[in-house]
Coordinates of C-alpha atoms in Angstrom, one line a residue:
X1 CA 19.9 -86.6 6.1
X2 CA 18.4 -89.8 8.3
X3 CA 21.0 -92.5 8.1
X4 CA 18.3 -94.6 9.5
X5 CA 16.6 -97.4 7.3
X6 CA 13.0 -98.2 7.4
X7 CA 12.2 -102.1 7.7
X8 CA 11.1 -102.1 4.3
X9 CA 14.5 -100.9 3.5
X10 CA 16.1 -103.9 5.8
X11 CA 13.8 -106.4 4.2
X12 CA 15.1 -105.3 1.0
X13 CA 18.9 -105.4 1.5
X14 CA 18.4 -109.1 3.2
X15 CA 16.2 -110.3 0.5
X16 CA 19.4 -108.7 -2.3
X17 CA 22.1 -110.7 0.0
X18 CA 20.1 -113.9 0.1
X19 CA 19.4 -114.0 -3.5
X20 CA 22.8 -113.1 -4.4
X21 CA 24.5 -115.6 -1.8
X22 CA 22.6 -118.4 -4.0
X23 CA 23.0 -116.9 -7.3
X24 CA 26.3 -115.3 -7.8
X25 CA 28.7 -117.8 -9.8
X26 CA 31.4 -119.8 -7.3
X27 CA 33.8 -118.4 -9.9
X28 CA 34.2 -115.2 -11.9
X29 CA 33.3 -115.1 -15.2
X30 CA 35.9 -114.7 -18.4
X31 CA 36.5 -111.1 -19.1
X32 CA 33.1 -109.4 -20.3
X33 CA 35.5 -107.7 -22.8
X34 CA 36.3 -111.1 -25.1
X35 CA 33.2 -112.7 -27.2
X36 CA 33.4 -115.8 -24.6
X37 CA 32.9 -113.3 -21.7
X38 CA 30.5 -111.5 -23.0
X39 CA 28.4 -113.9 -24.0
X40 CA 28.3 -115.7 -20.1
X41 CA 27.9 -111.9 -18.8
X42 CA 24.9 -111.4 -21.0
X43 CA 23.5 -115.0 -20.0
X44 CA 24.4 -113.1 -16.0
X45 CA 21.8 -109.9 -17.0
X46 CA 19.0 -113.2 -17.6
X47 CA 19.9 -114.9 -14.1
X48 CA 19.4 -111.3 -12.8
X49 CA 16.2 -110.8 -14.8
X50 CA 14.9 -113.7 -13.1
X51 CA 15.5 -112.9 -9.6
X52 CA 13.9 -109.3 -10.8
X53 CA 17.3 -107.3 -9.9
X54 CA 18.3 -106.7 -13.0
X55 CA 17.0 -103.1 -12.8
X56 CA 15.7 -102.9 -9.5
X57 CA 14.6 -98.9 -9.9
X58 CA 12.1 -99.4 -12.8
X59 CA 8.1 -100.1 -12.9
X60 CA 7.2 -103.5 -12.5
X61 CA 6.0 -103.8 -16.3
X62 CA 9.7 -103.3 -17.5
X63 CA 11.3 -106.0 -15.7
X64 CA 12.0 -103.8 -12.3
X65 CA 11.0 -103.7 -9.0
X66 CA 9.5 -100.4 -8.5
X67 CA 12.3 -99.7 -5.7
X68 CA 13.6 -96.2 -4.2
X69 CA 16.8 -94.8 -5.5
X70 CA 18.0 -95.7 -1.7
X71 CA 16.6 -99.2 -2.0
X72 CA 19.0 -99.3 -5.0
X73 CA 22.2 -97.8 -3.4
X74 CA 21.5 -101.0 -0.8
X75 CA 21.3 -103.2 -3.7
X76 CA 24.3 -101.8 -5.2
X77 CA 26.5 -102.3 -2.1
X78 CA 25.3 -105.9 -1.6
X79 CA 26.0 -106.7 -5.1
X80 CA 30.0 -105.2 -5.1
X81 CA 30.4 -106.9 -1.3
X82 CA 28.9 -110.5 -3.0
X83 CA 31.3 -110.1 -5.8
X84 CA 28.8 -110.5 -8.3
X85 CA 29.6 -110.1 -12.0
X86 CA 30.2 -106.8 -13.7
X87 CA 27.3 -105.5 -15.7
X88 CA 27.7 -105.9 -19.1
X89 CA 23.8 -103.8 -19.4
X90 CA 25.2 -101.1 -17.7
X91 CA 24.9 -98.6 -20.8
X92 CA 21.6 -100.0 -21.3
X93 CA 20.6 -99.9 -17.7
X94 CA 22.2 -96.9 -16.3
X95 CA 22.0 -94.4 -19.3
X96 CA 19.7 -94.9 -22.0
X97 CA 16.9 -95.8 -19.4
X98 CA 17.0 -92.7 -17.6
X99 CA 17.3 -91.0 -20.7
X100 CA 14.1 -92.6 -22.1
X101 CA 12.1 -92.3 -18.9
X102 CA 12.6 -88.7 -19.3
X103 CA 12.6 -87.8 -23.0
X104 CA 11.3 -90.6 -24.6
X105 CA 7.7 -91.6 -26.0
X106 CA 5.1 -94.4 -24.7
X107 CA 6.0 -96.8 -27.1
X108 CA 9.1 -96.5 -27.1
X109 CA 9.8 -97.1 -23.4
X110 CA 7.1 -100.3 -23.8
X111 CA 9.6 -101.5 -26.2
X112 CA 13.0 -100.6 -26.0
X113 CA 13.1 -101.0 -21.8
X114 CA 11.9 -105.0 -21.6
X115 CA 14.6 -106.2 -24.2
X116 CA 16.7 -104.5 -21.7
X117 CA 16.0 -105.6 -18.4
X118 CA 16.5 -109.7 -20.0
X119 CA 19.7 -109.1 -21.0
X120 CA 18.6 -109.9 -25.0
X121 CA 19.1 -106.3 -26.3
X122 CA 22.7 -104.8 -25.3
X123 CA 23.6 -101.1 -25.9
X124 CA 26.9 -99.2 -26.6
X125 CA 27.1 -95.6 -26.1
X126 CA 28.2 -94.2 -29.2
X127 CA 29.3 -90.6 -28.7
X128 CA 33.1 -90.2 -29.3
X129 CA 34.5 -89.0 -32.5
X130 CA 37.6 -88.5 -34.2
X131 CA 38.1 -84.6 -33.3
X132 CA 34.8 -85.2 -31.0
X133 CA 35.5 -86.7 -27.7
X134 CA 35.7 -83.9 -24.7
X135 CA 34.6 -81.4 -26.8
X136 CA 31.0 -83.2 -28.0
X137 CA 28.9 -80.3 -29.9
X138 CA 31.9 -80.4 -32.6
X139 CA 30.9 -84.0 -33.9
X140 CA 30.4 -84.2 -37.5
X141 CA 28.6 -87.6 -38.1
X142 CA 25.1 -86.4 -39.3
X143 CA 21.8 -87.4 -39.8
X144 CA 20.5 -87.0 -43.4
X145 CA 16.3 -86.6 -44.2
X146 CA 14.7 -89.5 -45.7
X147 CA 11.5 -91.2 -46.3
X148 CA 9.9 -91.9 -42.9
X149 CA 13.7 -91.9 -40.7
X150 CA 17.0 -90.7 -41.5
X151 CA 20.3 -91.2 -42.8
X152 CA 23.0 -92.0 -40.7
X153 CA 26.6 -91.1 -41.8
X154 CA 30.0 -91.1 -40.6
X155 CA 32.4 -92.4 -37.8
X156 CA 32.0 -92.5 -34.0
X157 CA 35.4 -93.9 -32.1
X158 CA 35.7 -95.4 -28.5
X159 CA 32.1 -96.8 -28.4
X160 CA 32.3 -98.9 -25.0
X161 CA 30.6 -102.2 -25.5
X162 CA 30.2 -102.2 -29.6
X163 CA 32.3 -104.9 -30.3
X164 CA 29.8 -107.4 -29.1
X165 CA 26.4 -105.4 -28.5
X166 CA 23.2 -105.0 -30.4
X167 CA 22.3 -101.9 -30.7
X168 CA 23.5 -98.2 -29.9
X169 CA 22.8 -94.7 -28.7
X170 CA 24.2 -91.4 -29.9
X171 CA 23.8 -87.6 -31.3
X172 CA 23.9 -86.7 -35.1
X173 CA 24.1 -83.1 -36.9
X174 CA 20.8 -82.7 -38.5
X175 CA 20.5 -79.6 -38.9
X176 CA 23.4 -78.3 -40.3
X177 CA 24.4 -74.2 -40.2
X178 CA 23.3 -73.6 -36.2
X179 CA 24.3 -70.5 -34.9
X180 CA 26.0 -72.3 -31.8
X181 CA 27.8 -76.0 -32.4
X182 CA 25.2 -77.4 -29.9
X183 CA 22.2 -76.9 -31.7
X184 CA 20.7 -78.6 -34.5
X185 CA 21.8 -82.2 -32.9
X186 CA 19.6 -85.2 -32.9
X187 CA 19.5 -87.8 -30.4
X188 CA 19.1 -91.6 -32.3
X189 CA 18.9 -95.4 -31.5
X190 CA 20.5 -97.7 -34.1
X191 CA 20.8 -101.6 -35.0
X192 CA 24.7 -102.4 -34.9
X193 CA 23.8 -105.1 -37.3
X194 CA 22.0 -102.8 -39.8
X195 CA 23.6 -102.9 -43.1
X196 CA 25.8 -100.1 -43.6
X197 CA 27.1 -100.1 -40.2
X198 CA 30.8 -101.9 -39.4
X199 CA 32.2 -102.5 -36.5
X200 CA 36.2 -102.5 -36.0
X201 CA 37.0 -103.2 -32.1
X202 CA 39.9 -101.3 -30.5
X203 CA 42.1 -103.1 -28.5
X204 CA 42.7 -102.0 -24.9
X205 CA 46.2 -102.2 -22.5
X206 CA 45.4 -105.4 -22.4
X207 CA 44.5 -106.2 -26.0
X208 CA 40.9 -106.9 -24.9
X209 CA 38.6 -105.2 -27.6
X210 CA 36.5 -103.1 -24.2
X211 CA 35.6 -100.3 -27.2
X212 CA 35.0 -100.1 -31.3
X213 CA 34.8 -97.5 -34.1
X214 CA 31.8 -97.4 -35.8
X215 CA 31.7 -96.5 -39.4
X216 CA 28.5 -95.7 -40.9
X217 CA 27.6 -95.5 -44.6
X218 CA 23.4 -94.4 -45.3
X219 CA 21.9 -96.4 -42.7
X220 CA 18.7 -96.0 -42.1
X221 CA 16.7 -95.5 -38.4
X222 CA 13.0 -94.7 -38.4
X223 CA 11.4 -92.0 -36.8
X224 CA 10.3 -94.1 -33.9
X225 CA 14.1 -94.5 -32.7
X226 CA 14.5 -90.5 -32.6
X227 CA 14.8 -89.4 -29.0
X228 CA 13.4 -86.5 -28.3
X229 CA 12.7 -83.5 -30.9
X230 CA 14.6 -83.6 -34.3
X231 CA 17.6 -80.8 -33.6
X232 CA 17.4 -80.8 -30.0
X233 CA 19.6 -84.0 -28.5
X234 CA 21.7 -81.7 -26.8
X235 CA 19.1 -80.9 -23.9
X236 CA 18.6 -85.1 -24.4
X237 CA 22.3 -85.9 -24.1
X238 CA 23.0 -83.5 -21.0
X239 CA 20.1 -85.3 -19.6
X240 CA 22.3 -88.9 -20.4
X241 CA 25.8 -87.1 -19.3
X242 CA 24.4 -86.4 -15.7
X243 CA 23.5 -90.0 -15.2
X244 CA 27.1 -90.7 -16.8
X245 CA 29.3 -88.1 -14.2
X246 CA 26.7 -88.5 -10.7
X247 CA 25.3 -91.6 -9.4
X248 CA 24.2 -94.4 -11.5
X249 CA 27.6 -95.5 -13.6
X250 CA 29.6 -95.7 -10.6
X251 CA 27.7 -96.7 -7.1
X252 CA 29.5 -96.2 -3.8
X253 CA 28.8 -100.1 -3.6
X254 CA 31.9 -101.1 -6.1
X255 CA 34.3 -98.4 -4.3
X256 CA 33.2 -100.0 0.0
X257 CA 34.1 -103.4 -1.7
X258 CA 37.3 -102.6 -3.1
X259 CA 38.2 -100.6 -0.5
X260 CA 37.4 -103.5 2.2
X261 CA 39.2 -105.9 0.0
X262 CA 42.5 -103.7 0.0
X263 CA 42.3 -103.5 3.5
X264 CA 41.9 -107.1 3.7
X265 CA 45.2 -107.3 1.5
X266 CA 46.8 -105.0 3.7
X267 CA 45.8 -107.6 6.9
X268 CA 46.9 -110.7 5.0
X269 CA 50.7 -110.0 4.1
X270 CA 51.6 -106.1 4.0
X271 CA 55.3 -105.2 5.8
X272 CA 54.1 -103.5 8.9
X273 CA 56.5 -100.6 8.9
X274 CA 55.5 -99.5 5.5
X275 CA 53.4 -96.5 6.8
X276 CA 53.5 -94.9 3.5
X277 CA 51.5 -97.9 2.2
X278 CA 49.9 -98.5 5.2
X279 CA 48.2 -94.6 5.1
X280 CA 47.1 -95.0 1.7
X281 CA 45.3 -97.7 2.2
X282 CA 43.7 -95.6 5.1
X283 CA 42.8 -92.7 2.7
X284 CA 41.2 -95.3 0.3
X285 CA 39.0 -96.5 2.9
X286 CA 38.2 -93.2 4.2
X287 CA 37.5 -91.5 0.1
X288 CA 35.2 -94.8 -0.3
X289 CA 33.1 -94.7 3.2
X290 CA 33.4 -90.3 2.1
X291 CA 31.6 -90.8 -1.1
X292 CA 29.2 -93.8 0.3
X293 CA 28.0 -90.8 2.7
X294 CA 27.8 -88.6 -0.3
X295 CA 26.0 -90.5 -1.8
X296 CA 23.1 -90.9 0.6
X297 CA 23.1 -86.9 0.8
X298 CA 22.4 -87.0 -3.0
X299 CA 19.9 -89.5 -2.8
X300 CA 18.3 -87.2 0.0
X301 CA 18.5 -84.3 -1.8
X302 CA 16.9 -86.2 -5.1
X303 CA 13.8 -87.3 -3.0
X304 CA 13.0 -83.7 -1.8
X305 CA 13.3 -83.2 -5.7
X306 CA 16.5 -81.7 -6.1
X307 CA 18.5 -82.8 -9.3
X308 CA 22.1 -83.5 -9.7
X309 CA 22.9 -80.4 -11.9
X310 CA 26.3 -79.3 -12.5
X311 CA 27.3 -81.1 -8.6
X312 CA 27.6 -84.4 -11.1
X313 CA 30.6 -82.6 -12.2
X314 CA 32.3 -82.7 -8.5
X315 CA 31.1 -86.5 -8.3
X316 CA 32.4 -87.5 -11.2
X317 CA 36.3 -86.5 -10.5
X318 CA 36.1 -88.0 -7.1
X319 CA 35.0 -91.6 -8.3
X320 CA 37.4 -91.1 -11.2
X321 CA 40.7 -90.3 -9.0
X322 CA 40.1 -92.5 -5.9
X323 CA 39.3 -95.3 -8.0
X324 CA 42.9 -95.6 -9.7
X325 CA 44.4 -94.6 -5.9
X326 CA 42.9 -97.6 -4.6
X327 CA 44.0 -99.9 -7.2
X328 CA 47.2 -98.4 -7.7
X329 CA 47.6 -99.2 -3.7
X330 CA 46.4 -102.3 -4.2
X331 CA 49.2 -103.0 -7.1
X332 CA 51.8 -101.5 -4.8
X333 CA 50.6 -104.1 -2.1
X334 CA 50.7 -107.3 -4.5
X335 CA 54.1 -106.7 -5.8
X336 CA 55.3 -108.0 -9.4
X337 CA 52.4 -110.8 -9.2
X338 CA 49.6 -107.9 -9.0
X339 CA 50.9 -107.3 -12.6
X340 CA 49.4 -110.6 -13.9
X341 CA 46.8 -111.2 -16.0
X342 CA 43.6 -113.4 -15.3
X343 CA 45.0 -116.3 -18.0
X344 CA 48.2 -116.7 -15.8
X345 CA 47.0 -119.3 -12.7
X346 CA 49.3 -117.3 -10.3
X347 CA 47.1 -114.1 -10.6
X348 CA 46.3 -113.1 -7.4
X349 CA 42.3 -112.6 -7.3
X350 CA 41.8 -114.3 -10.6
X351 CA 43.5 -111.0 -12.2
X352 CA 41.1 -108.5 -10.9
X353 CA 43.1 -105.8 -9.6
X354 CA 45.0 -106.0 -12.6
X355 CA 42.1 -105.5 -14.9
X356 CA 40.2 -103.1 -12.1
X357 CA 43.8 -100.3 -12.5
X358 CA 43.6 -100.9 -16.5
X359 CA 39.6 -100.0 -16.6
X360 CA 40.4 -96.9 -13.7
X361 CA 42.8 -95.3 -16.2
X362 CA 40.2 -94.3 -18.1
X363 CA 37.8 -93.1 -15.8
X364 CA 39.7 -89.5 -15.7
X365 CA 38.7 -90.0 -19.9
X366 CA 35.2 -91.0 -19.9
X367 CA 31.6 -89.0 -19.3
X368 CA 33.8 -85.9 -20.1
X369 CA 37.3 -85.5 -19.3
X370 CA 38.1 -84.1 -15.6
X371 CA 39.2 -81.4 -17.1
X372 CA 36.0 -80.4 -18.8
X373 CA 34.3 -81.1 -15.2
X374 CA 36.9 -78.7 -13.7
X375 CA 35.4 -75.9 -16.5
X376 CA 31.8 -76.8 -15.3
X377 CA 32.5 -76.7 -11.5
X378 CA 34.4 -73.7 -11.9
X379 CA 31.8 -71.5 -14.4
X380 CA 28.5 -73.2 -13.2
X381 CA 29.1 -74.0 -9.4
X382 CA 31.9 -71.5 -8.3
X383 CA 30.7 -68.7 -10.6
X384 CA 34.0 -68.4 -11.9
X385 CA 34.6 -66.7 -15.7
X386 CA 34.9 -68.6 -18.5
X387 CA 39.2 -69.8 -19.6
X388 CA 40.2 -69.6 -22.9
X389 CA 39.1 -72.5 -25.1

């Protein structure tokens, strides 16, 4: 792995901080989780269209900037360290794109991808079902024939971003009677304003509707929002899961930041003699520089055309864990006031570490429980047999 950057590479991070120094809001934004916050984060996804980061790995036709995968993990870090806005796209952006570069049609790249990049089309990922969640292939909400599309019917739970986005992604039993629970899935866009669809948010800690239900009662999707073949979403949805567990959800970027801004806490007030405290914030800085390094060995690996495979698994419970050590610490560090939420003036950090430990708690949960990446790591990596299910 050469840890050395090219000047294009240089060029690109300085032209990131510059445009970010003048762009990035003086003050944070409400909570992309409330219908005020979401709206001024979607209005953040334009700014970024405009400055062309928005989506900085695609072609040039779809809004991006043609850039490497490194030129990206350079972007990502400048963003976190510029405190920039979190990306209320990022379902859009980080999942469905790949997933559509990869398994989707012509059109429906030339469409679906522009929509995107401005920030006017936002995507939940509805997956999740009651009875459905780590354990995916036993979803029941299916897809029903019709007359140039199909049916949609049934419930998906914990859809992240559905209270307040346009449209969604998911996988629906179409073909009924498989020999295996994975087969005969099919992999489908739909409008969250379509009539039969309703949306009833779910609260978070914090009250703050971050995910939805979705009931769904005969609505109708053509053909043209199909992904993939008809039956086979499952080879379509691993393909959406590895982008979920390895790279693109969580950049090294976001974890450097935090981890420079704990140890910036632990500078400005912490009791010296605390060593306890003290070494913890010493192994968050070390897991965060471990898995920035990590990273760039991925993104080596992916340009000598390697894939992420089953390793996504190993990335996904290290993100997962050191993100709720690091706030945790940071928590520990702020005392009773890290408790407050970003309404109360006396918040430190507008509320941020607050709302950063409530969102970590359910990384462990999301993209497949750790548990369920301990299974893969252990059968498909270690070579390992199978537990009881």
């Amino acid at each position: 792995m050469d840890l050395e950057l090219t000047a294009a590479d240089e060029e690109f991070r300085r032209e990131a901080r510059d445009w970010l120094a003048a762009h990035v809001p003086a003050e944070p934004l409400p909570s992309l989780e409330t219908a005020e916050g979401f709206a001024a984060h979607r209005a953040w996804e334009r700014e970024l269209h405009g400055g062309r980061w928005s989506a900085v790995t695609w072609p040039e036709e779809y809004g991006g900037r043609g850039a490497s995968v490194l030129q990206w993990l350079l972007f990502e870090e400048e963003y976190h360290a510029a405190r920039a806005p979190g990306r209320v796209s990022q379902n859009g952006v980080s999942l469905l794109a790949p997933t559509l570069f990869e398994h989707g049609t012509d059109e429906q790249v030339a469409r679906v991808l522009p929509p995107m990049a401005r920030g006017e089309t936002v995507w939940a990922q509805a997956w999740s079902e009651p009875g459905a969640g780590s354990d995916l292939a036993a979803l029941r909400s299916a897809a029903v024939r019709a007359d140039g599309g199909w049916l949609l019917r049934g419930h998906k739970t914990w859809s992240s971003r559905a209270a307040f986005a346009d449209r969604a992604f998911g996988l629906f039993r179409s073909h009924p009677g498989g020999d295996r629970p994975h087969h005969g899935l099919t992999y489908l866009m739909f409008d969250l304003a379509a009539p039969g669809v309703t949306v009833r948010p779910i609260g978070r800690l914090d009250g703050k509707p971050a995910f939805a239900e979705l009931f769904l009662e005969d609505v109708f999707v053509p053909d043209a929002d199909v992904i993939g073949e008809p039956g086979q979403g499952w080879r379509v949805a691993m393909s959406t899961a590895g982008n979920e567990r390895g790279l693109t959800l969580r950049s090294p970027g976001r974890f450097t930041a935090a981890a420079d801004r704990l140890a910036a806490l632990w500078r400005a007030g912490a009791d010296p003699a605390d060593t306890a405290l003290r070494d913890r914030v010493a192994d968050a800085l070390i897991g965060a520089r471990a898995y920035q390094l990590s990273a760039y060995a991925g993104v080596a690996r992916l340009t000598e055309g390697g894939t992420p495979g089953a390793a996504a698994s190993l990335t996904k419970i290290f993100w997962s864990e050191l993100d709720i050590a690091l706030h945790e610490t940071a928590l520990d560090l702020l005392g009773p006031h890290g408790e407050l939420a970003d309404a109360a003036p006396e918040a430190p950090d507008h509320g941020g570490w607050a709302d950063g430990w409530i969102f970590a708690l359910a990384g462990p949960v999301y993209a497949g429980t750790n548990e369920i990446q301990r299974d893969i790591i252990a059968e498909r990596l270690l070579g390992l047999p199978k537990g009881r299910r």
